[in-house]
mmCIF file of C-alpha atoms in Angstrom:
data_model
loop_
_atom_site.group_PDB
_atom_site.id
_atom_site.type_symbol
_atom_site.label_atom_id
_atom_site.label_comp_id
_atom_site.label_asym_id
_atom_site.label_seq_id
_atom_site.Cartn_x
_atom_site.Cartn_y
_atom_site.Cartn_z
ATOM 1 C CA MET A 1 0.000 0.000 0.000
ATOM 2 C CA THR A 2 1.357 3.418 -0.930
ATOM 3 C CA ARG A 3 0.871 6.548 1.155
ATOM 4 C CA THR A 4 0.573 9.798 -0.775
ATOM 5 C CA ALA A 5 0.331 13.429 0.288
ATOM 6 C CA ALA A 6 -1.551 15.698 -2.084
ATOM 7 C CA PRO A 7 -1.238 19.494 -1.873
ATOM 8 C CA VAL A 8 -4.949 19.889 -2.517
ATOM 9 C CA MET A 9 -5.117 23.526 -1.393
ATOM 10 C CA LEU A 10 -2.732 24.754 -4.067
ATOM 11 C CA VAL A 11 -5.653 26.189 -6.059
ATOM 12 C CA ILE A 12 -7.061 28.107 -3.088
ATOM 13 C CA ALA A 13 -3.685 29.511 -2.125
ATOM 14 C CA VAL A 14 -3.167 30.769 -5.676
ATOM 15 C CA ALA A 15 -6.573 32.426 -5.558
ATOM 16 C CA LEU A 16 -5.497 34.142 -2.345
ATOM 17 C CA GLY A 17 -2.422 35.599 -3.997
ATOM 18 C CA GLY A 18 0.411 33.073 -3.990
ATOM 19 C CA ALA A 19 1.408 29.466 -4.290
ATOM 20 C CA VAL A 20 1.962 26.949 -1.559
ATOM 21 C CA GLY A 21 5.109 24.929 -1.100
ATOM 22 C CA ALA A 22 7.688 23.830 1.390
ATOM 23 C CA ALA A 23 8.410 26.033 4.351
ATOM 24 C CA ASN A 24 11.775 27.554 5.120
ATOM 25 C CA GLU A 25 11.576 28.596 8.768
ATOM 26 C CA PRO A 26 8.418 27.325 10.437
ATOM 27 C CA GLU A 27 6.856 29.002 13.450
ATOM 28 C CA PRO A 28 6.423 26.852 16.541
ATOM 29 C CA LEU A 29 3.166 24.991 16.206
ATOM 30 C CA PRO A 30 0.570 24.792 18.931
ATOM 31 C CA SER A 31 -1.846 22.481 17.145
ATOM 32 C CA GLY A 32 -3.832 20.376 19.419
ATOM 33 C CA MET A 33 -5.806 17.489 18.069
ATOM 34 C CA GLU A 34 -3.115 15.416 16.349
ATOM 35 C CA SER A 35 -1.942 13.576 19.453
ATOM 36 C CA LEU A 36 -5.197 13.197 21.355
ATOM 37 C CA GLY A 37 -6.223 9.696 20.256
ATOM 38 C CA ALA A 38 -9.035 8.530 22.509
ATOM 39 C CA THR A 39 -9.634 11.560 24.634
ATOM 40 C CA THR A 40 -12.048 13.244 26.972
ATOM 41 C CA SER A 41 -14.236 16.142 25.928
ATOM 42 C CA SER A 42 -12.290 18.467 28.241
ATOM 43 C CA ASP A 43 -9.009 17.493 26.529
ATOM 44 C CA LEU A 44 -10.586 18.193 23.161
ATOM 45 C CA ALA A 45 -11.911 21.551 24.382
ATOM 46 C CA ARG A 46 -8.428 22.509 25.615
ATOM 47 C CA ALA A 47 -6.854 21.515 22.292
ATOM 48 C CA LEU A 48 -9.399 23.535 20.318
ATOM 49 C CA ALA A 49 -8.942 26.530 22.631
ATOM 50 C CA LYS A 50 -5.195 26.374 22.021
ATOM 51 C CA VAL A 51 -5.686 26.449 18.241
ATOM 52 C CA ARG A 52 -8.229 29.284 18.578
ATOM 53 C CA ARG A 53 -5.815 31.364 20.703
ATOM 54 C CA HIS A 54 -3.010 31.046 18.172
ATOM 55 C CA TYR A 55 -4.880 31.033 14.862
ATOM 56 C CA GLY A 56 -8.441 32.288 15.429
ATOM 57 C CA ASP A 57 -11.984 31.015 15.044
ATOM 58 C CA ASP A 58 -11.686 30.264 11.326
ATOM 59 C CA ALA A 59 -8.851 27.824 12.049
ATOM 60 C CA ILE A 60 -11.221 25.898 14.329
ATOM 61 C CA VAL A 61 -13.936 25.854 11.661
ATOM 62 C CA ILE A 62 -11.491 24.654 9.005
ATOM 63 C CA GLU A 63 -9.870 22.021 11.238
ATOM 64 C CA SER A 64 -13.235 20.664 12.395
ATOM 65 C CA GLN A 65 -14.777 20.601 8.920
ATOM 66 C CA LEU A 66 -11.737 18.911 7.403
ATOM 67 C CA LEU A 67 -12.010 16.170 10.029
ATOM 68 C CA VAL A 68 -15.766 15.665 9.649
ATOM 69 C CA ASN A 69 -15.637 15.698 5.847
ATOM 70 C CA ALA A 70 -12.697 13.271 5.729
ATOM 71 C CA MET A 71 -14.551 10.842 7.999
ATOM 72 C CA ARG A 72 -17.677 11.107 5.822
ATOM 73 C CA SER A 73 -15.742 10.511 2.607
ATOM 74 C CA GLY A 74 -14.944 6.843 2.959
ATOM 75 C CA SER A 75 -12.100 6.750 5.439
ATOM 76 C CA VAL A 76 -11.327 3.218 6.543
ATOM 77 C CA ARG A 77 -8.191 4.021 8.513
ATOM 78 C CA ALA A 78 -7.600 6.566 11.261
ATOM 79 C CA THR A 79 -8.517 10.133 10.302
ATOM 80 C CA GLU A 80 -6.552 13.027 11.770
ATOM 81 C CA VAL A 81 -6.237 16.782 11.203
ATOM 82 C CA SER A 82 -3.524 19.036 12.584
ATOM 83 C CA VAL A 83 -2.585 22.678 12.251
ATOM 84 C CA ASP A 84 1.060 22.744 11.207
ATOM 85 C CA GLY A 85 1.653 26.428 11.907
ATOM 86 C CA VAL A 86 2.211 29.419 9.664
ATOM 87 C CA ARG A 87 4.740 28.753 6.905
ATOM 88 C CA PRO A 88 6.355 31.283 4.557
ATOM 89 C CA HIS A 89 6.464 30.825 0.795
ATOM 90 C CA GLU A 90 7.469 33.443 -1.792
ATOM 91 C CA ASN A 91 6.981 36.456 0.507
ATOM 92 C CA LYS A 92 3.589 35.198 1.719
ATOM 93 C CA LYS A 93 2.579 33.284 4.832
ATOM 94 C CA TYR A 94 0.177 30.361 4.872
ATOM 95 C CA LEU A 95 -1.580 28.638 7.751
ATOM 96 C CA VAL A 96 -0.948 24.959 7.023
ATOM 97 C CA PHE A 97 -3.390 22.142 7.772
ATOM 98 C CA VAL A 98 -2.389 18.481 7.403
ATOM 99 C CA VAL A 99 -5.136 15.898 6.932
ATOM 100 C CA ASP A 100 -4.610 12.150 7.228
ATOM 101 C CA THR A 101 -7.804 11.205 5.395
ATOM 102 C CA GLY A 102 -7.832 7.503 6.236
ATOM 103 C CA ILE A 103 -8.954 6.849 2.656
ATOM 104 C CA ILE A 104 -7.532 3.959 0.617
ATOM 105 C CA PHE A 105 -8.098 4.379 -3.124
ATOM 106 C CA ASP A 106 -8.068 1.562 -5.680
ATOM 107 C CA SER A 107 -5.116 2.548 -7.859
ATOM 108 C CA THR A 108 -6.325 0.373 -10.750
ATOM 109 C CA THR A 109 -9.520 2.406 -11.174
ATOM 110 C CA ARG A 110 -8.491 5.856 -9.885
ATOM 111 C CA ASP A 111 -5.350 7.621 -11.071
ATOM 112 C CA GLU A 112 -3.689 10.423 -9.102
ATOM 113 C CA THR A 113 -5.669 13.177 -10.828
ATOM 114 C CA THR A 114 -8.965 11.430 -10.092
ATOM 115 C CA ARG A 115 -7.968 10.887 -6.459
ATOM 116 C CA ILE A 116 -7.134 14.584 -6.020
ATOM 117 C CA HIS A 117 -10.434 15.605 -7.633
ATOM 118 C CA MET A 118 -12.299 13.286 -5.270
ATOM 119 C CA LEU A 119 -10.505 14.737 -2.235
ATOM 120 C CA TRP A 120 -11.347 18.238 -3.424
ATOM 121 C CA GLU A 121 -15.022 17.472 -4.054
ATOM 122 C CA THR A 122 -15.665 15.447 -0.898
ATOM 123 C CA ILE A 123 -13.432 17.158 1.670
ATOM 124 C CA MET A 124 -12.192 20.597 0.552
ATOM 125 C CA ALA A 125 -15.248 22.036 -1.208
ATOM 126 C CA PRO A 126 -17.633 21.224 1.671
ATOM 127 C CA THR A 127 -15.079 22.626 4.147
ATOM 128 C CA LEU A 128 -14.773 25.901 2.260
ATOM 129 C CA GLU A 129 -18.560 26.300 2.237
ATOM 130 C CA HIS A 130 -18.276 26.947 5.990
ATOM 131 C CA VAL A 131 -15.633 29.680 5.637
ATOM 132 C CA HIS A 132 -17.311 32.970 4.732
ATOM 133 C CA ALA A 133 -14.402 35.372 5.258
ATOM 134 C CA LEU A 134 -10.954 33.943 5.867
ATOM 135 C CA ARG A 135 -9.617 35.424 9.097
ATOM 136 C CA VAL A 136 -6.334 33.752 9.982
ATOM 137 C CA PRO A 137 -2.930 35.233 10.926
ATOM 138 C CA ALA A 138 -1.590 34.562 7.414
ATOM 139 C CA ASP A 139 -2.086 35.535 3.781
ATOM 140 C CA GLY A 140 -3.943 32.301 3.053
ATOM 141 C CA ILE A 141 -4.197 28.640 3.929
ATOM 142 C CA ALA A 142 -2.582 25.488 2.588
ATOM 143 C CA VAL A 143 -3.921 21.985 3.086
ATOM 144 C CA THR A 144 -1.998 18.768 2.538
ATOM 145 C CA MET A 145 -4.136 15.643 2.385
ATOM 146 C CA ARG A 146 -2.558 12.259 2.944
ATOM 147 C CA TYR A 147 -4.196 9.144 1.586
ATOM 148 C CA HIS A 148 -3.291 5.581 0.672
ATOM 149 C CA HIS A 149 -3.704 3.718 -2.598
ATOM 150 C CA ARG A 150 -3.152 0.203 -3.854
ATOM 151 C CA PRO A 151 -4.590 -2.080 -6.498
ATOM 152 C CA TYR A 152 -7.645 -3.929 -5.224
ATOM 153 C CA ARG A 153 -8.053 -7.612 -6.034
ATOM 154 C CA ARG A 154 -10.796 -8.594 -8.422
ATOM 155 C CA LEU A 155 -13.225 -11.144 -7.022
#
């Protein structure tokens, strides 16, 4: 099984005035939910409050919607979303989200382009419907979605 990370938010970042890529000097990241595992509601509330303090309410909306939409989109493995901090790229700063979708695609029926389109349509587009005015401490956002793919056996 192959694990792939797709920079699905490249289109949105371009629309916001730049392109998204690798970071040079990352800020310290205070994400919260990536290491919670099975957790109590008070732990989750603390993690969300930490993200809100550092990145604002829209970061909470985006993080939550990415998680919910990934889980609704056919994830069969663990699904996780983290805020990876603000990263610079070409004189712009982007708030970076990393999504482990938990999705395993059949690589014999879905090529990379199709997989990225599916991630966009089932996870990103519904997430962006909940963001009315992007208010984050950056020029835009970037989202990397990780997924798995392998050829399925024919029965």
